[in-house]
PDB file of N, CA and C in Angstrom:
ATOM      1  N   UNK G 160       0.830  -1.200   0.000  1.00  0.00           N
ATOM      2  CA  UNK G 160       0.000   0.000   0.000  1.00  0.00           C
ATOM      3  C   UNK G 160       0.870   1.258   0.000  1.00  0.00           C
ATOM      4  N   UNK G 161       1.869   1.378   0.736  1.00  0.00           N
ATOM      5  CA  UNK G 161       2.573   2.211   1.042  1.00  0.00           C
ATOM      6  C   UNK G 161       3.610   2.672  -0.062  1.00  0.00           C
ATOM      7  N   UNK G 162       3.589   1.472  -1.085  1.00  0.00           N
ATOM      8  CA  UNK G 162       4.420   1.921  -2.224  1.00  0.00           C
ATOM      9  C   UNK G 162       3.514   1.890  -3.293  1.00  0.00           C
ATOM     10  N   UNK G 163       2.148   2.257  -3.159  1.00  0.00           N
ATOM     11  CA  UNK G 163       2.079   2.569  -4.613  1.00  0.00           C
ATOM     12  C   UNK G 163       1.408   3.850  -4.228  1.00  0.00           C
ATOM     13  N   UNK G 164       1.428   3.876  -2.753  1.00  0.00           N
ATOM     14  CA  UNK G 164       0.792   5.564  -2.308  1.00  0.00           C
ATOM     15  C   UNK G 164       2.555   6.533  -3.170  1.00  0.00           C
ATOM     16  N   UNK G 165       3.777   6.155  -2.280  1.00  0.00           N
ATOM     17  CA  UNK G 165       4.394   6.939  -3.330  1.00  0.00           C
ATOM     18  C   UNK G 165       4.935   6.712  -4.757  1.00  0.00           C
ATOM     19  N   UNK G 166       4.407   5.790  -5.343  1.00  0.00           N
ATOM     20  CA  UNK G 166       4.410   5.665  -6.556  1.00  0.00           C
ATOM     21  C   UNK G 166       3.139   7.101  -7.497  1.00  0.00           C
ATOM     22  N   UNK G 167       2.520   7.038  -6.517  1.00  0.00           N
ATOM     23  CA  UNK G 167       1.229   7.911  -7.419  1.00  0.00           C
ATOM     24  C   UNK G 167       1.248   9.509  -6.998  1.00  0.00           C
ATOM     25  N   UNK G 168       2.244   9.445  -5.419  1.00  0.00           N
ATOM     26  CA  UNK G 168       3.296  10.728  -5.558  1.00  0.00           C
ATOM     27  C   UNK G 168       4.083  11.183  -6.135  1.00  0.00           C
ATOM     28  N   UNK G 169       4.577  10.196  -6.772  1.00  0.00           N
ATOM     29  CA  UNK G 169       6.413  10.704  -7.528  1.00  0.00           C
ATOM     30  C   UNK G 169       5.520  10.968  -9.112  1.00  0.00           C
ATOM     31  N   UNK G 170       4.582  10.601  -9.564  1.00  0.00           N
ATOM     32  CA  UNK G 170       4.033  10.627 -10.920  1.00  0.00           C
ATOM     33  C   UNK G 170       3.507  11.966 -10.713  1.00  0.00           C
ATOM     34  N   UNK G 171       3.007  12.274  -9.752  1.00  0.00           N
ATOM     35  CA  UNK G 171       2.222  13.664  -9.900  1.00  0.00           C
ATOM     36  C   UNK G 171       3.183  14.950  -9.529  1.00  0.00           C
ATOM     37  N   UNK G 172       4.268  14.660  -8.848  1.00  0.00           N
ATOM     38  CA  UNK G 172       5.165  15.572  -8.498  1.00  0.00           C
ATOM     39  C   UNK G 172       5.721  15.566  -9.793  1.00  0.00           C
ATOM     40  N   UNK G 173       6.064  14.592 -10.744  1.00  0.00           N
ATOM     41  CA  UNK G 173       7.052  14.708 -11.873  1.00  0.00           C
ATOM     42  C   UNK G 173       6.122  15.369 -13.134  1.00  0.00           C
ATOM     43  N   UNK G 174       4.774  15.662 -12.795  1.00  0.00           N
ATOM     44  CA  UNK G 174       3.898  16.676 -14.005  1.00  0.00           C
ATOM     45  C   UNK G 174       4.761  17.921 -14.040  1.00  0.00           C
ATOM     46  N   UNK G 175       4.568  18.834 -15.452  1.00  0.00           N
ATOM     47  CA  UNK G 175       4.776  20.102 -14.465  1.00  0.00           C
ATOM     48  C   UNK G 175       3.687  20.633 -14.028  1.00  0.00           C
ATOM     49  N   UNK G 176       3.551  22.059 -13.647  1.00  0.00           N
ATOM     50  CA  UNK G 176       2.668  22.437 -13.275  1.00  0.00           C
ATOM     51  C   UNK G 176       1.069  22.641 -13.778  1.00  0.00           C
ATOM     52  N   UNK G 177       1.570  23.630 -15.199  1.00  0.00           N
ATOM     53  CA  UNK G 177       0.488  23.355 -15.833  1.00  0.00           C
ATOM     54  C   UNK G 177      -0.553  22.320 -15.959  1.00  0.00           C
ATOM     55  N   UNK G 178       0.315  21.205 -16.140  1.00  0.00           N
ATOM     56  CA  UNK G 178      -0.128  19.377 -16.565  1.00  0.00           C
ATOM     57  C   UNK G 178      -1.119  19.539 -14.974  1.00  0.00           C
ATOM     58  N   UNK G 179      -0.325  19.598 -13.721  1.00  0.00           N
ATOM     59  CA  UNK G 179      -0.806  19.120 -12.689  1.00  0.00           C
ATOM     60  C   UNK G 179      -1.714  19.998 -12.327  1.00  0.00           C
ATOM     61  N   UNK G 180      -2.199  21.500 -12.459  1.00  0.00           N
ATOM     62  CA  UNK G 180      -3.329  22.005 -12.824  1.00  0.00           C
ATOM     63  C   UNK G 180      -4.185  21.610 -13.600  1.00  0.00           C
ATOM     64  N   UNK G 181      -4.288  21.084 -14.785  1.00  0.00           N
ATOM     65  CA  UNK G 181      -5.204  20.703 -15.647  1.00  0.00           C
ATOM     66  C   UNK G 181      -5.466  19.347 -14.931  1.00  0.00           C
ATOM     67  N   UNK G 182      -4.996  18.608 -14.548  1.00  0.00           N
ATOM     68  CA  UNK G 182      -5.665  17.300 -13.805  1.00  0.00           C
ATOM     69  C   UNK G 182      -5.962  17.371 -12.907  1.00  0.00           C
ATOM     70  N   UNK G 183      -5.766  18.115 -11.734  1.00  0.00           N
ATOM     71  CA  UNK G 183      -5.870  18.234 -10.693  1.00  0.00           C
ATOM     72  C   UNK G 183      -6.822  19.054 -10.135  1.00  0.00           C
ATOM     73  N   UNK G 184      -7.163  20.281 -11.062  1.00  0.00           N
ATOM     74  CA  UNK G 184      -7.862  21.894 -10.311  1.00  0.00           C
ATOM     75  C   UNK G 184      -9.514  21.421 -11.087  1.00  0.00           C
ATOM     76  N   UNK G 185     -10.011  22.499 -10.537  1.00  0.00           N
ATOM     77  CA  UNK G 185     -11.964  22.810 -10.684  1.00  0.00           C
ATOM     78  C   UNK G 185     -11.564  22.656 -12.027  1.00  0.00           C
ATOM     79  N   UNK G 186     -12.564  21.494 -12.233  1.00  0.00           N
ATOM     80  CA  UNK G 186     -12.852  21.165 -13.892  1.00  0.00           C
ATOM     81  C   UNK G 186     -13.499  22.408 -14.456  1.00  0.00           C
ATOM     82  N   UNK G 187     -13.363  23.115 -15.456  1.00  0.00           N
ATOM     83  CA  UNK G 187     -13.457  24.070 -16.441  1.00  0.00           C
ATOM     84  C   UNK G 187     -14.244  24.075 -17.257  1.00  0.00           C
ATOM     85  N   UNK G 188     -15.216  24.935 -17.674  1.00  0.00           N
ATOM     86  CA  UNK G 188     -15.998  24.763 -19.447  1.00  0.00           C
ATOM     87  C   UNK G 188     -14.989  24.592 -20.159  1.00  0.00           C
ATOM     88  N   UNK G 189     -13.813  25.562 -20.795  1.00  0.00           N
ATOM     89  CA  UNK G 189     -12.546  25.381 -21.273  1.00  0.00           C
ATOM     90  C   UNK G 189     -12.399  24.151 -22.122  1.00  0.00           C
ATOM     91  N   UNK G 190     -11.981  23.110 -20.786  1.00  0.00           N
ATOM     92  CA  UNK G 190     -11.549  21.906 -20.601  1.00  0.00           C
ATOM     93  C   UNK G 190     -12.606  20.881 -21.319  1.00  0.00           C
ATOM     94  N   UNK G 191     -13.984  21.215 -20.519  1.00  0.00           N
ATOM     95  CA  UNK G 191     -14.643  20.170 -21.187  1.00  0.00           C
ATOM     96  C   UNK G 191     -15.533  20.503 -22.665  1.00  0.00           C
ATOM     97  N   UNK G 192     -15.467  21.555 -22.939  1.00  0.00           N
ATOM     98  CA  UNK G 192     -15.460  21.952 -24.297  1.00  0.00           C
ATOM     99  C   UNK G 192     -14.457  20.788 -25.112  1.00  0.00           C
ATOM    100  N   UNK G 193     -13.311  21.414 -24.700  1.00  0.00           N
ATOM    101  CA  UNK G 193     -11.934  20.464 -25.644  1.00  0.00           C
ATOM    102  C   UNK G 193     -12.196  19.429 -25.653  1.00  0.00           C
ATOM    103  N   UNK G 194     -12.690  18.387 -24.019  1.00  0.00           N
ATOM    104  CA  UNK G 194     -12.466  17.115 -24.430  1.00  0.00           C
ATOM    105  C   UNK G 194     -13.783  16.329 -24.882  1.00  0.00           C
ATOM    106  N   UNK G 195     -14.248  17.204 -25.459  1.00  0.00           N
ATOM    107  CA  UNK G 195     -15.725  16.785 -26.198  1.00  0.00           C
ATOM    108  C   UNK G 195     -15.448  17.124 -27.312  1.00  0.00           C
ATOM    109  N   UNK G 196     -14.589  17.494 -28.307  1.00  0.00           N
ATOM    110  CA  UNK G 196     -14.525  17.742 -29.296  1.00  0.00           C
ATOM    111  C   UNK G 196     -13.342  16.566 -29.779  1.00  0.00           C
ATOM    112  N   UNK G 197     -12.479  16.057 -28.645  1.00  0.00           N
ATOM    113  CA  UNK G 197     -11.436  15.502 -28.947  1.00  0.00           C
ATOM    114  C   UNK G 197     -11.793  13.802 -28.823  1.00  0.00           C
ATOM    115  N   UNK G 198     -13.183  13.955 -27.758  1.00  0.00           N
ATOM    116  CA  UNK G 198     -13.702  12.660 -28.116  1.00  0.00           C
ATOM    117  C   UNK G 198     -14.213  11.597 -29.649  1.00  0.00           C
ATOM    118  N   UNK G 199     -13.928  10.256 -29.512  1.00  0.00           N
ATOM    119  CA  UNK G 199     -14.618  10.203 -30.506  1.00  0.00           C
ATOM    120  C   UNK G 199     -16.413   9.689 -30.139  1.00  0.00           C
ATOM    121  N   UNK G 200     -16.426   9.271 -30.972  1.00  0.00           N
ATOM    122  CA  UNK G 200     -18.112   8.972 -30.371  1.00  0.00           C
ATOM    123  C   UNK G 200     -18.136   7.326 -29.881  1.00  0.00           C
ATOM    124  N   UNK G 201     -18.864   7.188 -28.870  1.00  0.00           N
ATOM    125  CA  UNK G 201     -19.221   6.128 -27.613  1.00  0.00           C
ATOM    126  C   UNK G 201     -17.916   5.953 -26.964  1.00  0.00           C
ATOM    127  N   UNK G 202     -16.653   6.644 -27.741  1.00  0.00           N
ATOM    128  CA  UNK G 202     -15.237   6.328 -26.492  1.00  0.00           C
ATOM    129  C   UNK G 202     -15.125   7.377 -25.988  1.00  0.00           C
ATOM    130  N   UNK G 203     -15.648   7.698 -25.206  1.00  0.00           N
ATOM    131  CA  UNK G 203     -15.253   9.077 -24.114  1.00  0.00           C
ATOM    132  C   UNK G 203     -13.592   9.180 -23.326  1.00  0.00           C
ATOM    133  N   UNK G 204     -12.868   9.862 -23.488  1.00  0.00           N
ATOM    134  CA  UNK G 204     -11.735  10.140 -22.905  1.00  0.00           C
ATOM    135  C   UNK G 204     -11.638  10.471 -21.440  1.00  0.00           C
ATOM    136  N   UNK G 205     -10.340  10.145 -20.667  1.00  0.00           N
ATOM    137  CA  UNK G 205     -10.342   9.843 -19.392  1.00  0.00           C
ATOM    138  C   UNK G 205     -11.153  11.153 -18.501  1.00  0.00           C
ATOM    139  N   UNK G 206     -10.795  12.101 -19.414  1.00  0.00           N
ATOM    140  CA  UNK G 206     -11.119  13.631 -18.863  1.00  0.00           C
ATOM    141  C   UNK G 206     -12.730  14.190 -18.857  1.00  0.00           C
ATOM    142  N   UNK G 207     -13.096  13.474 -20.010  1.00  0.00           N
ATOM    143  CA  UNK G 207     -14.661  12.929 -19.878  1.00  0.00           C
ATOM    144  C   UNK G 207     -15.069  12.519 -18.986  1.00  0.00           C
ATOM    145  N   UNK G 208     -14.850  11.601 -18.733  1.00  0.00           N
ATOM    146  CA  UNK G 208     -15.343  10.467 -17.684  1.00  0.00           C
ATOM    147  C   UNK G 208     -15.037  11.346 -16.509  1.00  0.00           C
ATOM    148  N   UNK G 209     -14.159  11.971 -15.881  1.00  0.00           N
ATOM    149  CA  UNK G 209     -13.918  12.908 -14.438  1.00  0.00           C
ATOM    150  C   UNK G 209     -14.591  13.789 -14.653  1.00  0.00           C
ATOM    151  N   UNK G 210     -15.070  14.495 -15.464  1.00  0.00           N
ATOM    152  CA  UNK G 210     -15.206  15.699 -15.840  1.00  0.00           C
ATOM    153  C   UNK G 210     -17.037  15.410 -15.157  1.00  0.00           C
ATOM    154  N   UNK G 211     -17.542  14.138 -15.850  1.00  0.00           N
ATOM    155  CA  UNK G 211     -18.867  13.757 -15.671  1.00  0.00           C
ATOM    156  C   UNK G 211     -19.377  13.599 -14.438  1.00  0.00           C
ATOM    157  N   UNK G 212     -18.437  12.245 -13.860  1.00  0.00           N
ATOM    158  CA  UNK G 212     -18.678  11.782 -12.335  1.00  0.00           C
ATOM    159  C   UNK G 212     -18.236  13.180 -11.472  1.00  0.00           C
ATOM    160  N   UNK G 213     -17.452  14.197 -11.925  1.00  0.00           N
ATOM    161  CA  UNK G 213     -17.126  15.518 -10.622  1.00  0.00           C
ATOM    162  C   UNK G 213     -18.652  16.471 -11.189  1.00  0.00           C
ATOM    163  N   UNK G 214     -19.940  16.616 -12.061  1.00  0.00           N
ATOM    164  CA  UNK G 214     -20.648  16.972 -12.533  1.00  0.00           C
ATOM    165  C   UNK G 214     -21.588  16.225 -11.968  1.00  0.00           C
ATOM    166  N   UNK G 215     -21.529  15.105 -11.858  1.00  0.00           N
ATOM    167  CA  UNK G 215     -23.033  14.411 -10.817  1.00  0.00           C
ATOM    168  C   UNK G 215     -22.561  13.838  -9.222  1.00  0.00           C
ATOM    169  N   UNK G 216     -21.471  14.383  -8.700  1.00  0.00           N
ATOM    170  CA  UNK G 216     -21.075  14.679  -7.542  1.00  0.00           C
ATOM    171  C   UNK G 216     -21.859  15.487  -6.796  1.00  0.00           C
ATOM    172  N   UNK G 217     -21.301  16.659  -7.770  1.00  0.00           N
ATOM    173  CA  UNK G 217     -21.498  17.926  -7.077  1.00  0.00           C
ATOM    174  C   UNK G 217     -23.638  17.834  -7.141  1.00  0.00           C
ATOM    175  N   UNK G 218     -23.990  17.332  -8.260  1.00  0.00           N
ATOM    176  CA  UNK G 218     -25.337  17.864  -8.151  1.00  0.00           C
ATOM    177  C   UNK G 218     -26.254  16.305  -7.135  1.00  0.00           C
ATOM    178  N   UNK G 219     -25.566  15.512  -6.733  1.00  0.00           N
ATOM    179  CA  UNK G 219     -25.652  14.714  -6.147  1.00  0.00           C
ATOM    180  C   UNK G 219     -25.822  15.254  -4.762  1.00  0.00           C
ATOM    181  N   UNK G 220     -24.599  15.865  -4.036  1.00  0.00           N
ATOM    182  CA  UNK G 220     -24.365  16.680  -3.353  1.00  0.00           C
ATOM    183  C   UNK G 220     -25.158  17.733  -2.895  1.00  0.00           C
ATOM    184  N   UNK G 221     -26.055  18.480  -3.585  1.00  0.00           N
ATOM    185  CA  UNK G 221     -27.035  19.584  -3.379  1.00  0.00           C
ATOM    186  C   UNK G 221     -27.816  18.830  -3.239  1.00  0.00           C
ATOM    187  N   UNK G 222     -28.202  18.035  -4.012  1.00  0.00           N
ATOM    188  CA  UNK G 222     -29.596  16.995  -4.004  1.00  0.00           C
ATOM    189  C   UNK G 222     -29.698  16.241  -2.687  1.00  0.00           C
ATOM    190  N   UNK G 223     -28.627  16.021  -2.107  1.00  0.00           N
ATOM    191  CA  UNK G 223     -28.674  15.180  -0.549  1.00  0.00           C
ATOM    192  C   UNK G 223     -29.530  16.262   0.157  1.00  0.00           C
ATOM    193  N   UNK G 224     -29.487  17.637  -0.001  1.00  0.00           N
ATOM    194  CA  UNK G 224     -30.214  18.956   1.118  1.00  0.00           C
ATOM    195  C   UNK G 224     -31.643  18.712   1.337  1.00  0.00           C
ATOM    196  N   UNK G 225     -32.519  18.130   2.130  1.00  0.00           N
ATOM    197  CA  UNK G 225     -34.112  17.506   2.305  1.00  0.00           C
ATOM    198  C   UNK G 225     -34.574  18.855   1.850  1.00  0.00           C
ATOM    199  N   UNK G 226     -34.366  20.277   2.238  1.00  0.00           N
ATOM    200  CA  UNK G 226     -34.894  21.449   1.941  1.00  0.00           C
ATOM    201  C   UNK G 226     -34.914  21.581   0.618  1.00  0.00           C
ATOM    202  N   UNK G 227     -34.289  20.749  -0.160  1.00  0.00           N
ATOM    203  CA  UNK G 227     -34.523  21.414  -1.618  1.00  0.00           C
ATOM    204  C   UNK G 227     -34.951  20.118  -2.374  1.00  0.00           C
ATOM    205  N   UNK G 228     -35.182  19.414  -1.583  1.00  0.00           N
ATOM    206  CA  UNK G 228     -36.371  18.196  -2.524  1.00  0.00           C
ATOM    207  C   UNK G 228     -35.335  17.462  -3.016  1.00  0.00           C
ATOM    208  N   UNK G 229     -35.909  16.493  -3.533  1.00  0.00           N
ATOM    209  CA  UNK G 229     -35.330  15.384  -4.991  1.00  0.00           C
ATOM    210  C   UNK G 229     -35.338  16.169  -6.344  1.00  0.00           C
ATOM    211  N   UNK G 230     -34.470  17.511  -6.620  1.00  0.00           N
ATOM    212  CA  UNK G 230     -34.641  18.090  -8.079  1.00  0.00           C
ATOM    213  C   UNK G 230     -33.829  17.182  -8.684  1.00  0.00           C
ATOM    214  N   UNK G 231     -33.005  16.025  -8.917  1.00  0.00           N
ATOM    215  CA  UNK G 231     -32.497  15.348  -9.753  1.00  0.00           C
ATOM    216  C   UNK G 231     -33.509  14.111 -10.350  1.00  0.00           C
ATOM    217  N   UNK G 232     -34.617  14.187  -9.913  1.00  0.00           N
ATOM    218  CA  UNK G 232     -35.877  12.615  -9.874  1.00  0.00           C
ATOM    219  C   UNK G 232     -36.190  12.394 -11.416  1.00  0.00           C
ATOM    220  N   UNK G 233     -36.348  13.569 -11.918  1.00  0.00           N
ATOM    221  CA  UNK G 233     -36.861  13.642 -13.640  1.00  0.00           C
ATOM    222  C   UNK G 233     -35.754  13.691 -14.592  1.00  0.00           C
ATOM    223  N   UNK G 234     -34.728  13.734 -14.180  1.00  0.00           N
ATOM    224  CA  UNK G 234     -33.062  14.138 -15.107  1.00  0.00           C
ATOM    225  C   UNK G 234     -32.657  13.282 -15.038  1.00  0.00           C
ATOM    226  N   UNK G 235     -32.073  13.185 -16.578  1.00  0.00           N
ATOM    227  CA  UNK G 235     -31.245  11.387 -16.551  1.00  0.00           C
ATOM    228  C   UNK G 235     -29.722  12.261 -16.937  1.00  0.00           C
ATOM    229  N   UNK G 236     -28.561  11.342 -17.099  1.00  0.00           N
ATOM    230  CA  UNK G 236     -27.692  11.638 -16.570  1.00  0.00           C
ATOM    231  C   UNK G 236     -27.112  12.387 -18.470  1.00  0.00           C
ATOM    232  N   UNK G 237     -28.051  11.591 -19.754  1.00  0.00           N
ATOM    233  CA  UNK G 237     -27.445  12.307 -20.750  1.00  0.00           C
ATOM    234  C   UNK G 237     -27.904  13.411 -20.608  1.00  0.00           C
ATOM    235  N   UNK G 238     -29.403  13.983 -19.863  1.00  0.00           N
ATOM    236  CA  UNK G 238     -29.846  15.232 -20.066  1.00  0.00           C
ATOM    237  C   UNK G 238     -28.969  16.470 -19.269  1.00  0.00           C
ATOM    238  N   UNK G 239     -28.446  15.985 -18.229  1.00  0.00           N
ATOM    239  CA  UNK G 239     -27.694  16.569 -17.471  1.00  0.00           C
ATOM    240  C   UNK G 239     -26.119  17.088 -18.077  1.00  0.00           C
ATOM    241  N   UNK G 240     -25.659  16.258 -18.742  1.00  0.00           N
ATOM    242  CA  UNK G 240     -24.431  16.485 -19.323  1.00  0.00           C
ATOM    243  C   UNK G 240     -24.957  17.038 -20.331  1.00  0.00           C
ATOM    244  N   UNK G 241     -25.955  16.779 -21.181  1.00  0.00           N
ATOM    245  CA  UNK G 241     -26.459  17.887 -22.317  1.00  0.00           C
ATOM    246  C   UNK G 241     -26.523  19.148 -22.233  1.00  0.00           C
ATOM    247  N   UNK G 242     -26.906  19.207 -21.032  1.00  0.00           N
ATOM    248  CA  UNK G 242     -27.437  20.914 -20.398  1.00  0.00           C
ATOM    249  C   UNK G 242     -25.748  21.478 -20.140  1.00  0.00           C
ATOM    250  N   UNK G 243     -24.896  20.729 -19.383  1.00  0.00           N
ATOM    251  CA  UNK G 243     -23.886  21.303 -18.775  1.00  0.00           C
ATOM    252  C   UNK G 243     -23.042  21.562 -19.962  1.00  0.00           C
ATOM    253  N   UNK G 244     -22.542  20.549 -21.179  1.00  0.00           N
ATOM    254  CA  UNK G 244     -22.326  20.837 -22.493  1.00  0.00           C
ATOM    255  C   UNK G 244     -22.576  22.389 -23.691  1.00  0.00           C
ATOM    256  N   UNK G 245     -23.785  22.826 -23.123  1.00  0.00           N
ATOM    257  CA  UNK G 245     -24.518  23.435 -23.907  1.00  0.00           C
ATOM    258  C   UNK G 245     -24.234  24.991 -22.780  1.00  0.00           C
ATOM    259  N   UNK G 246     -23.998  24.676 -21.652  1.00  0.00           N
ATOM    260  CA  UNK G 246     -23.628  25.738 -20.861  1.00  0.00           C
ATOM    261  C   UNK G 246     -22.413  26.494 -21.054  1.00  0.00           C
ATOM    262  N   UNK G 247     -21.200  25.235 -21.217  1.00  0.00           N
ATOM    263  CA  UNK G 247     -20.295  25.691 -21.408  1.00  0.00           C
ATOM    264  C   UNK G 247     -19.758  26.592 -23.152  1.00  0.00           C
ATOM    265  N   UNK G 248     -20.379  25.735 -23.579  1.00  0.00           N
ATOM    266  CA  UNK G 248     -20.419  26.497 -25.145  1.00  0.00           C
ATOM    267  C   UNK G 248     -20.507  27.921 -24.655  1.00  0.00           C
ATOM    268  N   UNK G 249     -21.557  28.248 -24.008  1.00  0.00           N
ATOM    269  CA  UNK G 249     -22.363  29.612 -24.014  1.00  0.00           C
ATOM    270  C   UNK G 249     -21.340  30.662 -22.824  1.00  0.00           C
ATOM    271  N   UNK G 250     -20.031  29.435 -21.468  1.00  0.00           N
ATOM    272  CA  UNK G 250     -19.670  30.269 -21.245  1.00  0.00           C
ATOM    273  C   UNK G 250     -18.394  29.663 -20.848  1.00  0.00           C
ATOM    274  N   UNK G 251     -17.422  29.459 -21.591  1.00  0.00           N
ATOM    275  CA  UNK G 251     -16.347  28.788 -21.804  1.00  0.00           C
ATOM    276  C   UNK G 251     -15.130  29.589 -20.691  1.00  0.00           C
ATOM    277  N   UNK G 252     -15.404  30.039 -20.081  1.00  0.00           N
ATOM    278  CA  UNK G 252     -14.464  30.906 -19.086  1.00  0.00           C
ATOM    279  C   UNK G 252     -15.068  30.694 -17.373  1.00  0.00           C
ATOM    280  N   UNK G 253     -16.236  30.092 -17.132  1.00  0.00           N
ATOM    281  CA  UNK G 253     -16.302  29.630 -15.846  1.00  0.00           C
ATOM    282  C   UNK G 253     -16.185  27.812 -15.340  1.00  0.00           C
ATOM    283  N   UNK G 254     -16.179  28.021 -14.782  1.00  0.00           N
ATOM    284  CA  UNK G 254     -15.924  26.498 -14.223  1.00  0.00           C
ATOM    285  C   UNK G 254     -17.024  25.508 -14.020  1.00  0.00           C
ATOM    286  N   UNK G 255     -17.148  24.441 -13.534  1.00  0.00           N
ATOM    287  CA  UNK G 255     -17.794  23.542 -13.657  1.00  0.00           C
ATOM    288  C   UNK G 255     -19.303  23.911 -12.812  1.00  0.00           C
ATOM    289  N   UNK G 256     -18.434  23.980 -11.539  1.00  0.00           N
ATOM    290  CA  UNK G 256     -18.607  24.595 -10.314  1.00  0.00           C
ATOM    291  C   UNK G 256     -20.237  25.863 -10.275  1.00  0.00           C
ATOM    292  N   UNK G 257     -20.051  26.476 -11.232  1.00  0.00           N
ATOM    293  CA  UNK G 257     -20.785  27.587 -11.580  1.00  0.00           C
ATOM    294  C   UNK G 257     -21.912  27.498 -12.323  1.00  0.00           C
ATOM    295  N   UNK G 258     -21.652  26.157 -13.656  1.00  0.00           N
ATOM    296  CA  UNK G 258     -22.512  25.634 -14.196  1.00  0.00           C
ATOM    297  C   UNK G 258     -23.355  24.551 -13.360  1.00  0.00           C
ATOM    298  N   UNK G 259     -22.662  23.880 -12.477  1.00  0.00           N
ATOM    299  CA  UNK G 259     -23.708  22.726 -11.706  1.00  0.00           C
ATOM    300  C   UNK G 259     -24.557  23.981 -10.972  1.00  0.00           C
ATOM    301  N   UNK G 260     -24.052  24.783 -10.149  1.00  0.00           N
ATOM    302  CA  UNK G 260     -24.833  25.440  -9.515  1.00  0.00           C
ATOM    303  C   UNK G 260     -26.186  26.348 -10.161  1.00  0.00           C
ATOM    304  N   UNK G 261     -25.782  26.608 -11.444  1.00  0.00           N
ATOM    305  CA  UNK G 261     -26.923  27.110 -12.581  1.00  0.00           C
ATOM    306  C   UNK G 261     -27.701  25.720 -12.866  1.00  0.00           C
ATOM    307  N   UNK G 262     -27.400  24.959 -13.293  1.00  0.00           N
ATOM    308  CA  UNK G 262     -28.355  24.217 -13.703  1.00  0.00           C
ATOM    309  C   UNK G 262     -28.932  23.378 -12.338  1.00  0.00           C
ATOM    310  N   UNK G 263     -28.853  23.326 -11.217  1.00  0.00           N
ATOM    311  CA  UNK G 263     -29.073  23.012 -10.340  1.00  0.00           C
ATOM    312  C   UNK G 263     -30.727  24.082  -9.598  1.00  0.00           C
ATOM    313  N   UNK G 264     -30.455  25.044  -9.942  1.00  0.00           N
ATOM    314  CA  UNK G 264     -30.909  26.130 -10.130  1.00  0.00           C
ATOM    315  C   UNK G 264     -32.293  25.959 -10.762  1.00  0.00           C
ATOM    316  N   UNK G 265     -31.851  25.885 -11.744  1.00  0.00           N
ATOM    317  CA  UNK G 265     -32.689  25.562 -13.153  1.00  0.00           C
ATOM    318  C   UNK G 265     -34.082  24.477 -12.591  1.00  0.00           C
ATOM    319  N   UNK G 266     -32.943  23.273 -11.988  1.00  0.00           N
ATOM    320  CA  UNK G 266     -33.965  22.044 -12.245  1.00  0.00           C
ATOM    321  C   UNK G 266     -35.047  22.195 -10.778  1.00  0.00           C
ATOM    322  N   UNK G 267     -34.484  22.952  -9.692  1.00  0.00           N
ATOM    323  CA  UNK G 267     -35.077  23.258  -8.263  1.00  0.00           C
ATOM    324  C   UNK G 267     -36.408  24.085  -8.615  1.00  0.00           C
ATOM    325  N   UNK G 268     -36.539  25.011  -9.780  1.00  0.00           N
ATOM    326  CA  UNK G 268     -37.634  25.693 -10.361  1.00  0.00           C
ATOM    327  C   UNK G 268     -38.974  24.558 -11.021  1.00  0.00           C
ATOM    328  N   UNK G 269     -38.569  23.733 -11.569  1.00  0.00           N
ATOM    329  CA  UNK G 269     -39.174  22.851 -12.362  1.00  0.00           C
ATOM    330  C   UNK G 269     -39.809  21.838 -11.346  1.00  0.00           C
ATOM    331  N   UNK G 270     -38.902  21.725 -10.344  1.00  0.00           N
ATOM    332  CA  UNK G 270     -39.714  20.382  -9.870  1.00  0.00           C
ATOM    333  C   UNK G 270     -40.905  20.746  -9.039  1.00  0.00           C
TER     334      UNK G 270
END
């Protein structure tokens, strides 16, 4: 255990920075703009796949609050990434973070 804890230290210390920002920091419209364009179709790329599960985390996460109901009950998970997709197009300079909280927003009105 103890050696592949610093095995998965010495890999992330040896990024540089940039690298270890882009894997590491608040997933981005930016980011997932790019890796939706760089996808091909039904193979989603690794950055996809994080990008998704840190996107139904977070709205997972609000959704645990009893005060604000079950707003995730009617949303399936392509409609959700559709919306967040379509967010970022529209605002490619905020973070993930900003969009879950908008469309989170969104779906708390509806239900």
């Amino acid at each position: 255990m103890k050696s592949k804890l610093l095995i998965a230290v010495l890999c992330v210390a040896g990024m540089s920075n940039a690298n270890a920002f882009d894997t590491l920091g608040m997933p981005n419209c930016g980011r997932w703009i790019k890796n939706k364009e760089n996808s091909k179709p039904n193979s989603p790329t690794w950055q996809d796949v994080v990008n998704n599960a840190w996107l139904m985390g977070y709205l997972s996460g609000l959704n645990a609050d009893e005060r604000k109901g079950n707003f995730l009950a009617k949303a399936s998970g392509e409609q959700l990434t559709l919306w967040m997709e379509n967010y970022c197009k529209a605002h490619p300079l905020n973070d993930l973070a900003d969009g879950s909280q908008a469309l989170a927003s969104e779906l708390m009105k509806k239900k």
